[in-house]
Amino acid sequence: MSSKYNISLVTGDGIGPEISESASSILETIHDNMSIHFMIKKLEAGDTVLKNTGRALPDETFDIIKNSDACLKAPVGESAKDVIVYLRRMLDLYANIRPAKSYPNMPSLRDDVDLVIVRENTEDLYTGEEFDIGNASVAMRIISEKASKRIANYAFNIASQRKMKKVTCVHKSNVMKKTDGLFASTCAKVADNFSDIKFEEMYVDACSMNLIRQPQEFDVIVTTNLFGDILSDESAQVVGGLGMAPAANIGDKFGLFEPVHGAAFDIAGKQIANPTSFILSIKMMLEWIGNKHNDQKCIDVGQKLEAAVYDVVKNNIKTKDTGGNKTTMEFTKEIISRL
Ligand code: ATP
């Protein structure tokens, strides 16, 4: 029996439309050749939609996303807060999963990095609660035990399926004694339930240094929203740059998959964007759908897709950002020919 899934594809701003073309041609190839049937609904959201309609994410678009099986979202520009932060909150996508892995022939620091950042996705300074008091501006940083506990559980569950079996809780509780104190103590309590997993704590400044000094020592990093955002850009660079960094936003019911990078307006429309982050986000989506629907085929195809990416870069076929000369579509076609 073949599976059928409705995928909403938000094409975004900047390099978004170009990498969305890559993503849809990969999905079409899987649909045509690998018996997983996708109904792809292309949607627009972001700066251009805001300019044309007054809303970066119109209600109809939100409803289509909500009713699909999963969403692939290309980056949006200045209106990111009204699109992705809104989607994360409305769909309660509390876990942001950001792997950083070494692939061959990449301008990476080492060839043995394989870590995952598990970033809390609903709280911290991202709630946007800011106000003025006289001549000062204040931002509210909310950290709850409930959100800290569920993200810690998510991180430990990921670690239990991996080889190194280690969770590093990253915070700054020596300064933010209340908020990060609560995050750290909640993670430590959750750690007690996972006796087979090594647990350590690290201050965020030390972590940002160690990601450069010895990135191979990390397995799963669990951290709060803002630190997770910053550390995942850093770890992307460690393995070759933002073009190589996929991400998943996961809740109990829904999954949204996107590259870590932004709209990169400086290279938009030139066909030089690296689509790998978005393509590896498809791999994460296939694995998530497969686990949710008990569809082993989906998981296998996800792994085949990653193997195809691996083989392409191993043969030194690369886009400009990683030292190659292939265009976005030429690079995508190389992956497609291996599927
Ligand atoms: P944001 O502020 O939303 O993170 P941004 O557009 O300011 O977005 P990024 O897109 O995150 O910044 O990336 C910074 C730079 O890295 C870009 O300006 C671009 O030169 C490069 N870059 C990012 N993504 C890619 C990609 N997929 N392929 C090639 N270069 C990229």
XYZ file of N, CA and C and ligand atoms in Angstrom, residues 15 19 76-77 80 233 242-244 260-267 272-277 319 321, ligand 1:
106
model
N 15.996 33.964 -0.633
C 16.326 32.717 -1.345
C 15.231 31.655 -1.168
N 15.058 27.832 -3.045
C 15.264 26.553 -2.352
C 13.949 25.773 -2.257
N 11.559 33.380 5.870
C 10.940 34.663 5.531
C 11.830 35.776 6.077
N 11.632 36.990 5.582
C 12.534 38.101 5.903
C 12.199 38.813 7.203
N 9.551 37.668 9.953
C 9.706 36.313 10.521
C 8.920 36.137 11.819
N 23.323 28.620 15.071
C 24.055 29.262 13.955
C 25.546 28.952 14.085
N 25.731 27.879 7.153
C 24.271 27.836 7.310
C 23.571 27.039 6.207
N 24.248 26.871 5.092
C 23.663 26.088 3.995
C 23.523 24.612 4.321
N 24.136 24.179 5.434
C 24.153 22.746 5.781
C 23.307 22.417 7.005
N 17.849 26.352 9.117
C 18.223 27.247 10.216
C 18.431 28.675 9.696
N 18.920 28.781 8.441
C 19.273 30.120 7.936
C 18.049 30.986 7.647
N 18.329 32.270 7.460
C 17.287 33.229 7.130
C 17.154 33.417 5.629
N 16.510 34.526 5.241
C 16.154 34.735 3.828
C 17.361 35.092 2.949
N 18.491 35.446 3.558
C 19.741 35.722 2.828
C 19.508 36.568 1.569
N 18.968 37.760 1.758
C 18.633 38.633 0.617
C 19.857 38.960 -0.236
N 21.053 38.933 0.378
C 22.271 39.288 -0.373
C 22.544 38.344 -1.543
N 22.037 37.109 -1.473
C 22.315 36.175 -2.576
C 21.023 35.736 -3.290
N 22.548 30.762 -6.434
C 23.763 30.245 -5.786
C 23.479 29.746 -4.373
N 22.210 29.853 -3.941
C 21.887 29.402 -2.575
C 22.104 27.901 -2.470
N 22.588 27.495 -1.318
C 22.766 26.067 -1.041
C 21.434 25.509 -0.516
N 20.817 24.565 -1.216
C 19.515 24.059 -0.773
C 19.617 22.926 0.251
N 20.867 22.569 0.668
C 21.038 21.380 1.512
C 20.264 21.479 2.834
N 20.301 22.648 3.476
C 19.578 22.782 4.758
C 18.109 22.426 4.588
N 27.808 23.704 -3.836
C 27.455 25.076 -4.207
C 28.566 26.024 -3.734
N 28.886 28.496 -1.569
C 29.153 28.778 -0.148
C 30.063 27.739 0.492
P 18.152 36.072 9.719
O 18.515 37.413 10.304
O 16.699 35.869 9.581
O 18.844 34.907 10.380
P 19.788 36.769 7.378
O 19.299 36.811 5.984
O 20.255 38.021 7.988
O 18.635 36.058 8.212
P 21.083 34.313 7.210
O 20.308 33.993 6.022
O 20.776 33.553 8.443
O 21.014 35.822 7.541
O 22.585 34.075 6.821
C 23.663 34.985 6.810
C 24.435 34.850 5.510
O 24.838 33.499 5.275
C 23.601 35.231 4.313
O 23.617 36.604 4.135
C 24.217 34.436 3.184
O 25.294 35.138 2.609
C 24.717 33.192 3.880
N 23.748 32.093 3.703
C 22.682 31.800 4.486
N 21.998 30.757 3.999
C 22.639 30.352 2.899
C 22.409 29.322 1.935
N 21.378 28.466 2.022
N 23.268 29.206 0.906
C 24.320 30.029 0.789
N 24.596 31.029 1.657
C 23.763 31.198 2.700
